[in-house]
PDB file of C-alpha atoms and ligand atoms in Angstrom:
ATOM      1  CA  MET A1367     -10.406  -9.149 -15.000  1.00 94.00           C
ATOM      2  CA  GLU A1368      -8.892 -12.566 -15.638  1.00 97.00           C
ATOM      3  CA  LYS A1369      -8.987 -15.422 -13.141  1.00 97.00           C
ATOM      4  CA  ILE A1370      -6.274 -17.970 -12.500  1.00 97.00           C
ATOM      5  CA  LYS A1371      -5.525 -20.579  -9.839  1.00 98.00           C
ATOM      6  CA  VAL A1372      -2.119 -20.216  -8.194  1.00 97.00           C
ATOM      7  CA  ASN A1373      -0.916 -21.927  -5.002  1.00 96.00           C
ATOM      8  CA  ASP A1374      -4.464 -23.299  -4.685  1.00 95.00           C
ATOM      9  CA  ILE A1375      -5.876 -19.776  -4.496  1.00 97.00           C
ATOM     10  CA  ASN A1376      -8.090 -18.157  -7.114  1.00 98.00           C
ATOM     11  CA  LEU A1377      -6.336 -14.947  -8.071  1.00 98.00           C
ATOM     12  CA  THR A1378      -7.643 -12.201 -10.321  1.00 98.00           C
ATOM     13  CA  TYR A1379      -5.581  -9.859 -12.436  1.00 98.00           C
ATOM     14  CA  ASP A1380      -5.967  -7.294 -15.140  1.00 98.00           C
ATOM     15  CA  ARG A1381      -3.747  -7.504 -18.232  1.00 98.00           C
ATOM     16  CA  ARG A1382      -3.532  -4.644 -20.674  1.00 98.00           C
ATOM     17  CA  GLY A1383      -1.145  -2.858 -23.008  1.00 98.00           C
ATOM     18  CA  LYS A1384       1.723  -3.843 -25.276  1.00 98.00           C
ATOM     19  CA  GLY A1385       5.461  -3.931 -24.682  1.00 98.00           C
ATOM     20  CA  SER A1386       7.831  -5.373 -22.121  1.00 98.00           C
ATOM     21  CA  PRO A1387       6.121  -6.828 -19.033  1.00 98.00           C
ATOM     22  CA  LEU A1388       5.534  -4.720 -15.919  1.00 99.00           C
ATOM     23  CA  VAL A1389       3.757  -6.059 -12.835  1.00 99.00           C
ATOM     24  CA  LEU A1390       2.008  -3.410 -10.716  1.00 99.00           C
ATOM     25  CA  LEU A1391       1.435  -4.422  -7.067  1.00 99.00           C
ATOM     26  CA  HIS A1392      -1.000  -2.475  -4.912  1.00 98.00           C
ATOM     27  CA  GLY A1393      -0.435  -1.608  -1.258  1.00 98.00           C
ATOM     28  CA  PHE A1394      -2.435  -2.210   1.925  1.00 98.00           C
ATOM     29  CA  PRO A1395      -5.441  -2.422   2.181  1.00 98.00           C
ATOM     30  CA  LEU A1396      -6.193  -1.730  -1.452  1.00 98.00           C
ATOM     31  CA  ASP A1397      -6.585  -3.595  -4.743  1.00 98.00           C
ATOM     32  CA  HIS A1398      -5.756  -3.261  -8.451  1.00 98.00           C
ATOM     33  CA  HIS A1399      -7.972  -0.162  -8.726  1.00 98.00           C
ATOM     34  CA  LEU A1400      -5.138   1.813  -7.152  1.00 98.00           C
ATOM     35  CA  TRP A1401      -3.542   1.808 -10.614  1.00 98.00           C
ATOM     36  CA  ASP A1402      -6.626   2.998 -12.537  1.00 98.00           C
ATOM     37  CA  GLU A1403      -5.144   6.454 -13.300  1.00 98.00           C
ATOM     38  CA  VAL A1404      -1.616   5.315 -14.101  1.00 98.00           C
ATOM     39  CA  ALA A1405      -2.354   2.191 -16.189  1.00 98.00           C
ATOM     40  CA  PRO A1406      -3.721   4.103 -19.236  1.00 98.00           C
ATOM     41  CA  LEU A1407      -0.517   6.191 -19.269  1.00 98.00           C
ATOM     42  CA  LEU A1408       1.622   3.044 -19.359  1.00 98.00           C
ATOM     43  CA  GLU A1409      -0.227   0.752 -21.734  1.00 98.00           C
ATOM     44  CA  ASP A1410       1.606   1.993 -24.856  1.00 98.00           C
ATOM     45  CA  THR A1411       4.900   1.058 -23.210  1.00 98.00           C
ATOM     46  CA  PHE A1412       4.217  -2.098 -21.208  1.00 98.00           C
ATOM     47  CA  ASP A1413       2.424  -5.406 -21.124  1.00 98.00           C
ATOM     48  CA  LEU A1414       0.811  -4.582 -17.771  1.00 98.00           C
ATOM     49  CA  ILE A1415      -0.060  -7.314 -15.291  1.00 98.00           C
ATOM     50  CA  ILE A1416      -2.065  -5.856 -12.412  1.00 98.00           C
ATOM     51  CA  PRO A1417      -3.102  -8.457  -9.838  1.00 98.00           C
ATOM     52  CA  ASP A1418      -5.217  -8.317  -6.728  1.00 98.00           C
ATOM     53  CA  LEU A1419      -2.908  -9.766  -4.063  1.00 98.00           C
ATOM     54  CA  ARG A1420      -4.332 -12.803  -2.243  1.00 98.00           C
ATOM     55  CA  GLY A1421      -7.301 -11.806  -0.099  1.00 98.00           C
ATOM     56  CA  PHE A1422      -7.759  -8.411  -1.759  1.00 98.00           C
ATOM     57  CA  GLY A1423     -10.092  -7.246  -4.505  1.00 98.00           C
ATOM     58  CA  GLU A1424     -11.562 -10.193  -6.327  1.00 97.00           C
ATOM     59  CA  SER A1425      -8.781 -12.614  -5.360  1.00 98.00           C
ATOM     60  CA  GLU A1426      -9.733 -15.387  -2.979  1.00 97.00           C
ATOM     61  CA  THR A1427      -9.496 -14.803   0.736  1.00 93.00           C
ATOM     62  CA  ILE A1428      -7.751 -17.469   2.725  1.00 88.00           C
ATOM     63  CA  ASP A1429      -8.044 -17.757   6.434  1.00 85.00           C
ATOM     64  CA  THR A1430      -4.499 -18.815   7.340  1.00 91.00           C
ATOM     65  CA  THR A1431      -1.242 -17.141   8.207  1.00 95.00           C
ATOM     66  CA  TYR A1432       1.099 -16.220   5.369  1.00 97.00           C
ATOM     67  CA  VAL A1433       4.186 -14.117   4.770  1.00 98.00           C
ATOM     68  CA  MET A1434       5.489 -11.689   2.125  1.00 98.00           C
ATOM     69  CA  GLU A1435       7.205 -14.562   0.306  1.00 98.00           C
ATOM     70  CA  ASP A1436       3.780 -16.203  -0.160  1.00 98.00           C
ATOM     71  CA  TYR A1437       2.449 -13.129  -1.949  1.00 98.00           C
ATOM     72  CA  ALA A1438       5.681 -13.181  -4.015  1.00 98.00           C
ATOM     73  CA  SER A1439       5.212 -16.869  -4.806  1.00 98.00           C
ATOM     74  CA  ASP A1440       1.656 -16.098  -6.016  1.00 98.00           C
ATOM     75  CA  ILE A1441       3.123 -13.559  -8.450  1.00 98.00           C
ATOM     76  CA  ALA A1442       5.770 -16.045  -9.647  1.00 98.00           C
ATOM     77  CA  GLY A1443       3.043 -18.673 -10.202  1.00 98.00           C
ATOM     78  CA  LEU A1444       0.890 -16.174 -12.082  1.00 98.00           C
ATOM     79  CA  LEU A1445       3.851 -15.235 -14.318  1.00 98.00           C
ATOM     80  CA  ASP A1446       4.629 -18.931 -14.915  1.00 98.00           C
ATOM     81  CA  GLN A1447       1.114 -19.487 -16.179  1.00 97.00           C
ATOM     82  CA  LEU A1448       1.336 -16.414 -18.406  1.00 98.00           C
ATOM     83  CA  GLY A1449       4.645 -17.700 -19.818  1.00 98.00           C
ATOM     84  CA  ILE A1450       6.577 -14.666 -18.559  1.00 98.00           C
ATOM     85  CA  GLN A1451      10.036 -15.603 -17.307  1.00 98.00           C
ATOM     86  CA  LYS A1452      11.432 -12.129 -16.572  1.00 98.00           C
ATOM     87  CA  THR A1453       9.629  -8.869 -15.789  1.00 98.00           C
ATOM     88  CA  ALA A1454       9.869  -5.413 -14.323  1.00 98.00           C
ATOM     89  CA  ILE A1455       7.970  -5.157 -11.059  1.00 98.00           C
ATOM     90  CA  ALA A1456       6.656  -2.073  -9.273  1.00 99.00           C
ATOM     91  CA  GLY A1457       5.193  -2.124  -5.789  1.00 99.00           C
ATOM     92  CA  HIS A1458       3.337   0.491  -3.827  1.00 99.00           C
ATOM     93  CA  SER A1459       4.024   0.487  -0.092  1.00 98.00           C
ATOM     94  CA  MET A1460       3.142  -3.087   1.026  1.00 98.00           C
ATOM     95  CA  GLY A1461       3.274  -3.988  -2.669  1.00 99.00           C
ATOM     96  CA  GLY A1462       6.882  -2.774  -2.460  1.00 99.00           C
ATOM     97  CA  TYR A1463       7.529  -5.248   0.369  1.00 98.00           C
ATOM     98  CA  VAL A1464       6.135  -7.975  -1.916  1.00 98.00           C
ATOM     99  CA  ALA A1465       8.295  -6.735  -4.822  1.00 98.00           C
ATOM    100  CA  LEU A1466      11.366  -6.870  -2.550  1.00 98.00           C
ATOM    101  CA  ALA A1467      10.450 -10.396  -1.433  1.00 98.00           C
ATOM    102  CA  PHE A1468      10.043 -11.343  -5.117  1.00 98.00           C
ATOM    103  CA  ALA A1469      13.444  -9.830  -6.003  1.00 98.00           C
ATOM    104  CA  GLY A1470      15.050 -11.641  -3.060  1.00 98.00           C
ATOM    105  CA  ARG A1471      13.608 -14.981  -4.011  1.00 98.00           C
ATOM    106  CA  TYR A1472      13.653 -14.792  -7.821  1.00 98.00           C
ATOM    107  CA  PRO A1473      16.398 -12.265  -8.730  1.00 98.00           C
ATOM    108  CA  GLU A1474      16.868 -13.904 -12.145  1.00 98.00           C
ATOM    109  CA  ARG A1475      13.251 -13.067 -12.976  1.00 98.00           C
ATOM    110  CA  VAL A1476      13.583  -9.307 -12.374  1.00 98.00           C
ATOM    111  CA  SER A1477      14.455  -6.929 -15.217  1.00 98.00           C
ATOM    112  CA  GLY A1478      13.785  -3.806 -13.137  1.00 98.00           C
ATOM    113  CA  LEU A1479      12.213  -2.769  -9.843  1.00 98.00           C
ATOM    114  CA  ALA A1480      10.248   0.264  -8.698  1.00 99.00           C
ATOM    115  CA  LEU A1481       9.420   1.074  -5.089  1.00 99.00           C
ATOM    116  CA  ILE A1482       6.687   3.652  -4.667  1.00 99.00           C
ATOM    117  CA  SER A1483       6.077   5.082  -1.167  1.00 99.00           C
ATOM    118  CA  SER A1484       7.775   2.020   0.281  1.00 98.00           C
ATOM    119  CA  GLN A1485      10.770   1.100   2.404  1.00 98.00           C
ATOM    120  CA  ALA A1486      13.332  -1.645   2.991  1.00 98.00           C
ATOM    121  CA  PRO A1487      13.618  -2.179   6.776  1.00 98.00           C
ATOM    122  CA  ALA A1488      11.521  -4.565   8.845  1.00 98.00           C
ATOM    123  CA  ASP A1489       9.081  -3.231  11.438  1.00 98.00           C
ATOM    124  CA  SER A1490      10.382  -1.908  14.750  1.00 97.00           C
ATOM    125  CA  PRO A1491       9.184  -3.958  17.778  1.00 98.00           C
ATOM    126  CA  GLU A1492       6.611  -1.226  18.569  1.00 98.00           C
ATOM    127  CA  ARG A1493       5.277  -1.153  15.001  1.00 98.00           C
ATOM    128  CA  LYS A1494       5.079  -4.935  14.965  1.00 98.00           C
ATOM    129  CA  GLU A1495       3.087  -4.937  18.202  1.00 98.00           C
ATOM    130  CA  GLY A1496       0.795  -2.258  16.742  1.00 98.00           C
ATOM    131  CA  ARG A1497       0.126  -4.451  13.689  1.00 98.00           C
ATOM    132  CA  TYR A1498      -0.918  -7.391  15.887  1.00 98.00           C
ATOM    133  CA  LYS A1499      -3.171  -5.086  17.955  1.00 98.00           C
ATOM    134  CA  SER A1500      -4.764  -3.809  14.724  1.00 98.00           C
ATOM    135  CA  ALA A1501      -5.237  -7.390  13.518  1.00 98.00           C
ATOM    136  CA  GLU A1502      -7.012  -8.276  16.803  1.00 98.00           C
ATOM    137  CA  ASP A1503      -9.146  -5.168  16.545  1.00 98.00           C
ATOM    138  CA  VAL A1504     -10.160  -6.026  12.963  1.00 98.00           C
ATOM    139  CA  ALA A1505     -10.999  -9.603  14.036  1.00 97.00           C
ATOM    140  CA  GLU A1506     -13.246  -8.331  16.835  1.00 98.00           C
ATOM    141  CA  HIS A1507     -14.747  -5.157  15.416  1.00 98.00           C
ATOM    142  CA  GLY A1508     -14.144  -5.183  11.656  1.00 98.00           C
ATOM    143  CA  ILE A1509     -12.079  -2.950   9.401  1.00 98.00           C
ATOM    144  CA  ASN A1510     -13.579   0.414  10.286  1.00 98.00           C
ATOM    145  CA  SER A1511     -10.953   1.730  12.708  1.00 97.00           C
ATOM    146  CA  VAL A1512      -8.128   0.933  10.255  1.00 97.00           C
ATOM    147  CA  VAL A1513     -10.035   2.652   7.442  1.00 98.00           C
ATOM    148  CA  GLU A1514     -10.594   5.727   9.644  1.00 97.00           C
ATOM    149  CA  MET A1515      -6.960   5.828  10.727  1.00 97.00           C
ATOM    150  CA  MET A1516      -5.518   5.401   7.237  1.00 97.00           C
ATOM    151  CA  THR A1517      -7.831   7.553   5.104  1.00 97.00           C
ATOM    152  CA  PRO A1518      -6.411  10.956   6.113  1.00 97.00           C
ATOM    153  CA  LYS A1519      -2.862   9.599   5.939  1.00 98.00           C
ATOM    154  CA  PHE A1520      -3.025   8.531   2.303  1.00 98.00           C
ATOM    155  CA  THR A1521      -3.363  12.039   0.950  1.00 98.00           C
ATOM    156  CA  VAL A1522      -4.662  15.475   1.923  1.00 97.00           C
ATOM    157  CA  GLU A1523      -6.808  15.667  -1.242  1.00 97.00           C
ATOM    158  CA  PRO A1524     -10.455  15.080  -0.184  1.00 97.00           C
ATOM    159  CA  HIS A1525     -11.541  13.497  -3.492  1.00 97.00           C
ATOM    160  CA  LEU A1526      -8.573  11.104  -3.441  1.00 98.00           C
ATOM    161  CA  GLN A1527      -9.284  10.279   0.211  1.00 98.00           C
ATOM    162  CA  ALA A1528     -12.792   9.327  -0.904  1.00 98.00           C
ATOM    163  CA  GLN A1529     -11.353   7.218  -3.722  1.00 97.00           C
ATOM    164  CA  THR A1530      -8.946   5.275  -1.467  1.00 98.00           C
ATOM    165  CA  ARG A1531     -11.605   4.916   1.248  1.00 98.00           C
ATOM    166  CA  GLU A1532     -13.959   3.350  -1.269  1.00 98.00           C
ATOM    167  CA  ILE A1533     -11.318   0.756  -2.179  1.00 98.00           C
ATOM    168  CA  MET A1534     -10.399   0.081   1.472  1.00 98.00           C
ATOM    169  CA  GLU A1535     -14.030  -0.418   2.492  1.00 98.00           C
ATOM    170  CA  LYS A1536     -14.466  -3.208  -0.067  1.00 98.00           C
ATOM    171  CA  GLN A1537     -11.755  -5.442   1.389  1.00 98.00           C
ATOM    172  CA  SER A1538     -12.477  -8.295   3.775  1.00 97.00           C
ATOM    173  CA  SER A1539     -11.360  -8.485   7.414  1.00 97.00           C
ATOM    174  CA  ALA A1540      -9.397 -11.639   6.567  1.00 97.00           C
ATOM    175  CA  ALA A1541      -7.369  -9.756   3.932  1.00 98.00           C
ATOM    176  CA  TYR A1542      -6.536  -7.015   6.484  1.00 98.00           C
ATOM    177  CA  ILE A1543      -5.553  -9.538   9.157  1.00 98.00           C
ATOM    178  CA  GLY A1544      -3.442 -11.662   6.804  1.00 98.00           C
ATOM    179  CA  ALA A1545      -1.593  -8.618   5.460  1.00 98.00           C
ATOM    180  CA  LEU A1546      -1.061  -6.984   8.873  1.00 98.00           C
ATOM    181  CA  LYS A1547       0.588 -10.165  10.167  1.00 98.00           C
ATOM    182  CA  ALA A1548       2.630 -10.626   6.981  1.00 98.00           C
ATOM    183  CA  MET A1549       3.883  -7.034   7.225  1.00 98.00           C
ATOM    184  CA  ALA A1550       4.727  -7.515  10.917  1.00 98.00           C
ATOM    185  CA  GLU A1551       6.779 -10.620  10.147  1.00 98.00           C
ATOM    186  CA  ARG A1552       8.572  -9.322   7.070  1.00 98.00           C
ATOM    187  CA  ALA A1553      12.356  -9.474   6.934  1.00 97.00           C
ATOM    188  CA  ASP A1554      14.703  -6.519   6.702  1.00 98.00           C
ATOM    189  CA  SER A1555      15.358  -6.151   2.955  1.00 98.00           C
ATOM    190  CA  THR A1556      18.162  -3.605   3.413  1.00 98.00           C
ATOM    191  CA  PRO A1557      20.995  -6.140   2.841  1.00 97.00           C
ATOM    192  CA  LEU A1558      19.338  -7.132  -0.428  1.00 97.00           C
ATOM    193  CA  LEU A1559      19.474  -3.653  -1.965  1.00 98.00           C
ATOM    194  CA  SER A1560      23.190  -3.670  -2.791  1.00 96.00           C
ATOM    195  CA  THR A1561      22.820  -6.984  -4.665  1.00 96.00           C
ATOM    196  CA  PHE A1562      20.445  -5.589  -7.291  1.00 97.00           C
ATOM    197  CA  ASP A1563      21.941  -5.683 -10.781  1.00 96.00           C
ATOM    198  CA  PHE A1564      18.894  -4.283 -12.606  1.00 98.00           C
ATOM    199  CA  PRO A1565      17.514  -0.732 -12.925  1.00 98.00           C
ATOM    200  CA  VAL A1566      15.781   0.536  -9.786  1.00 98.00           C
ATOM    201  CA  VAL A1567      13.339   3.441  -9.633  1.00 98.00           C
ATOM    202  CA  ILE A1568      12.271   4.960  -6.306  1.00 98.00           C
ATOM    203  CA  ILE A1569       9.275   7.288  -6.147  1.00 99.00           C
ATOM    204  CA  HIS A1570       8.357   8.979  -2.877  1.00 98.00           C
ATOM    205  CA  GLY A1571       6.224  11.987  -1.950  1.00 98.00           C
ATOM    206  CA  ASP A1572       7.861  14.389   0.506  1.00 98.00           C
ATOM    207  CA  ALA A1573       4.507  14.728   2.308  1.00 98.00           C
ATOM    208  CA  ASP A1574       3.981  10.967   2.828  1.00 98.00           C
ATOM    209  CA  ALA A1575       2.294  10.624   6.243  1.00 98.00           C
ATOM    210  CA  LEU A1576       2.476   6.815   6.317  1.00 98.00           C
ATOM    211  CA  ILE A1577       6.052   6.048   5.238  1.00 98.00           C
ATOM    212  CA  PRO A1578       8.308   9.078   5.718  1.00 98.00           C
ATOM    213  CA  VAL A1579      10.287  10.326   2.737  1.00 98.00           C
ATOM    214  CA  ASP A1580      13.529   9.468   4.571  1.00 98.00           C
ATOM    215  CA  ARG A1581      12.762   5.769   3.940  1.00 98.00           C
ATOM    216  CA  GLY A1582      12.792   6.449   0.178  1.00 98.00           C
ATOM    217  CA  ARG A1583      16.036   8.425   0.474  1.00 98.00           C
ATOM    218  CA  GLU A1584      17.597   5.484   2.342  1.00 98.00           C
ATOM    219  CA  VAL A1585      16.828   3.151  -0.580  1.00 98.00           C
ATOM    220  CA  ARG A1586      18.295   5.738  -2.978  1.00 98.00           C
ATOM    221  CA  ASP A1587      21.488   5.940  -0.909  1.00 98.00           C
ATOM    222  CA  ALA A1588      21.793   2.136  -0.727  1.00 98.00           C
ATOM    223  CA  ILE A1589      21.552   1.696  -4.516  1.00 97.00           C
ATOM    224  CA  PRO A1590      24.040   3.850  -6.399  1.00 92.00           C
ATOM    225  CA  GLY A1591      22.725   4.435  -9.912  1.00 94.00           C
ATOM    226  CA  SER A1592      19.074   4.161  -8.898  1.00 98.00           C
ATOM    227  CA  LEU A1593      16.661   6.760 -10.216  1.00 98.00           C
ATOM    228  CA  TYR A1594      15.107   8.665  -7.320  1.00 98.00           C
ATOM    229  CA  ILE A1595      12.062  10.838  -7.917  1.00 98.00           C
ATOM    230  CA  GLU A1596      10.920  12.889  -4.928  1.00 98.00           C
ATOM    231  CA  LEU A1597       7.556  14.528  -5.456  1.00 98.00           C
ATOM    232  CA  GLU A1598       6.947  17.800  -3.672  1.00 98.00           C
ATOM    233  CA  GLY A1599       3.695  18.089  -1.726  1.00 98.00           C
ATOM    234  CA  VAL A1600       2.697  14.528  -2.637  1.00 98.00           C
ATOM    235  CA  GLY A1601       1.525  12.072   0.039  1.00 98.00           C
ATOM    236  CA  HIS A1602       1.346   8.274   0.149  1.00 98.00           C
ATOM    237  CA  VAL A1603      -0.392   7.699  -3.202  1.00 98.00           C
ATOM    238  CA  PRO A1604       1.687   9.314  -6.004  1.00 98.00           C
ATOM    239  CA  MET A1605      -0.107   7.165  -8.621  1.00 98.00           C
ATOM    240  CA  LEU A1606      -3.253   9.154  -7.780  1.00 98.00           C
ATOM    241  CA  GLU A1607      -1.755  12.468  -6.695  1.00 98.00           C
ATOM    242  CA  ALA A1608       0.858  12.746  -9.482  1.00 98.00           C
ATOM    243  CA  ALA A1609      -0.135  10.143 -12.060  1.00 98.00           C
ATOM    244  CA  LYS A1610       1.882  11.566 -14.961  1.00 98.00           C
ATOM    245  CA  GLU A1611       5.123  11.967 -12.991  1.00 98.00           C
ATOM    246  CA  THR A1612       4.668   8.452 -11.603  1.00 98.00           C
ATOM    247  CA  ALA A1613       4.040   6.975 -15.061  1.00 98.00           C
ATOM    248  CA  ASP A1614       7.018   8.858 -16.575  1.00 98.00           C
ATOM    249  CA  ALA A1615       9.302   7.465 -13.858  1.00 98.00           C
ATOM    250  CA  LEU A1616       7.997   3.907 -14.338  1.00 98.00           C
ATOM    251  CA  LYS A1617       8.682   4.160 -18.085  1.00 98.00           C
ATOM    252  CA  ARG A1618      12.391   4.110 -17.190  1.00 97.00           C
ATOM    253  CA  LEU A1619      11.906   0.370 -16.568  1.00 98.00           C
ATOM    254  CA  ALA A1620      10.933  -0.305 -20.216  1.00 96.00           C
TER     255      ALA A1620
HETATM  256  C1  MLT B1775       0.625   0.398   2.758  1.00 57.45           C
HETATM  257  O1  MLT B1775       0.215   1.481   2.334  1.00 57.45           O
HETATM  258  O2  MLT B1775       0.737  -0.600   2.037  1.00 57.45           O
HETATM  259  C2  MLT B1775       0.934   0.290   4.225  1.00 57.45           C
HETATM  260  O3  MLT B1775       0.673   1.501   4.866  1.00 57.45           O
HETATM  261  C3  MLT B1775       2.355  -0.099   4.459  1.00 57.45           C
HETATM  262  C4  MLT B1775       2.675  -0.229   5.904  1.00 57.45           C
HETATM  263  O4  MLT B1775       1.790  -0.096   6.768  1.00 57.45           O
HETATM  264  O5  MLT B1775       3.848  -0.493   6.228  1.00 57.45           O
END
């Protein structure tokens, strides 16, 4: 892992492979290890940049409030320092919200976008309230209840549940709290979708228990010409449950 200082935060990232650049953004509450199965399948095609978003993995935790655009600004600062002006960007779930924020703020820097198990709308009022309750619960009691709630929803595969649980358990309470609030406050990206003038790939499992497959179909319908891959029997983590299909779809951004 490489280390770099961006926006006054020490960020870590993995860089591997050869080809056109592709940034892979993990979801909540995970880190770059989410991509461990898919990265080897992509490194002959892409210059892969795989960061730990602020607070997660080995990136520095900061104890303040931030929003999706701050995660996006971290990625822009990282790319600046790597001398990469334009890139494809793929986000998983919350990483998709960051990718959308990046595309909204820096459209000229995007050569292609992939949303994996993600969605465009903002939270409903009830969901938003639930996020703040979870953030309070994590502040008082730690991450355990979120880990317990999310583990069975990632996938039905026991060994992959164990794999995602192991990643989730390593993250700090501050990372959970910061991300829960950032997700609660995120804007509706739906109006943005029709402005995209680069290739868009949408990957969604039809058995996703965290973000229903209808959210993926909505993005497909909003972007004529997008490539939509719906994976039968796959849950919230296609990069683990269907690594080859996920990698093949991402290669369309090369
Ligand atoms: C994620 O997997 O990143 C989160 O479940 C997304 C969300 O809660 O909206």
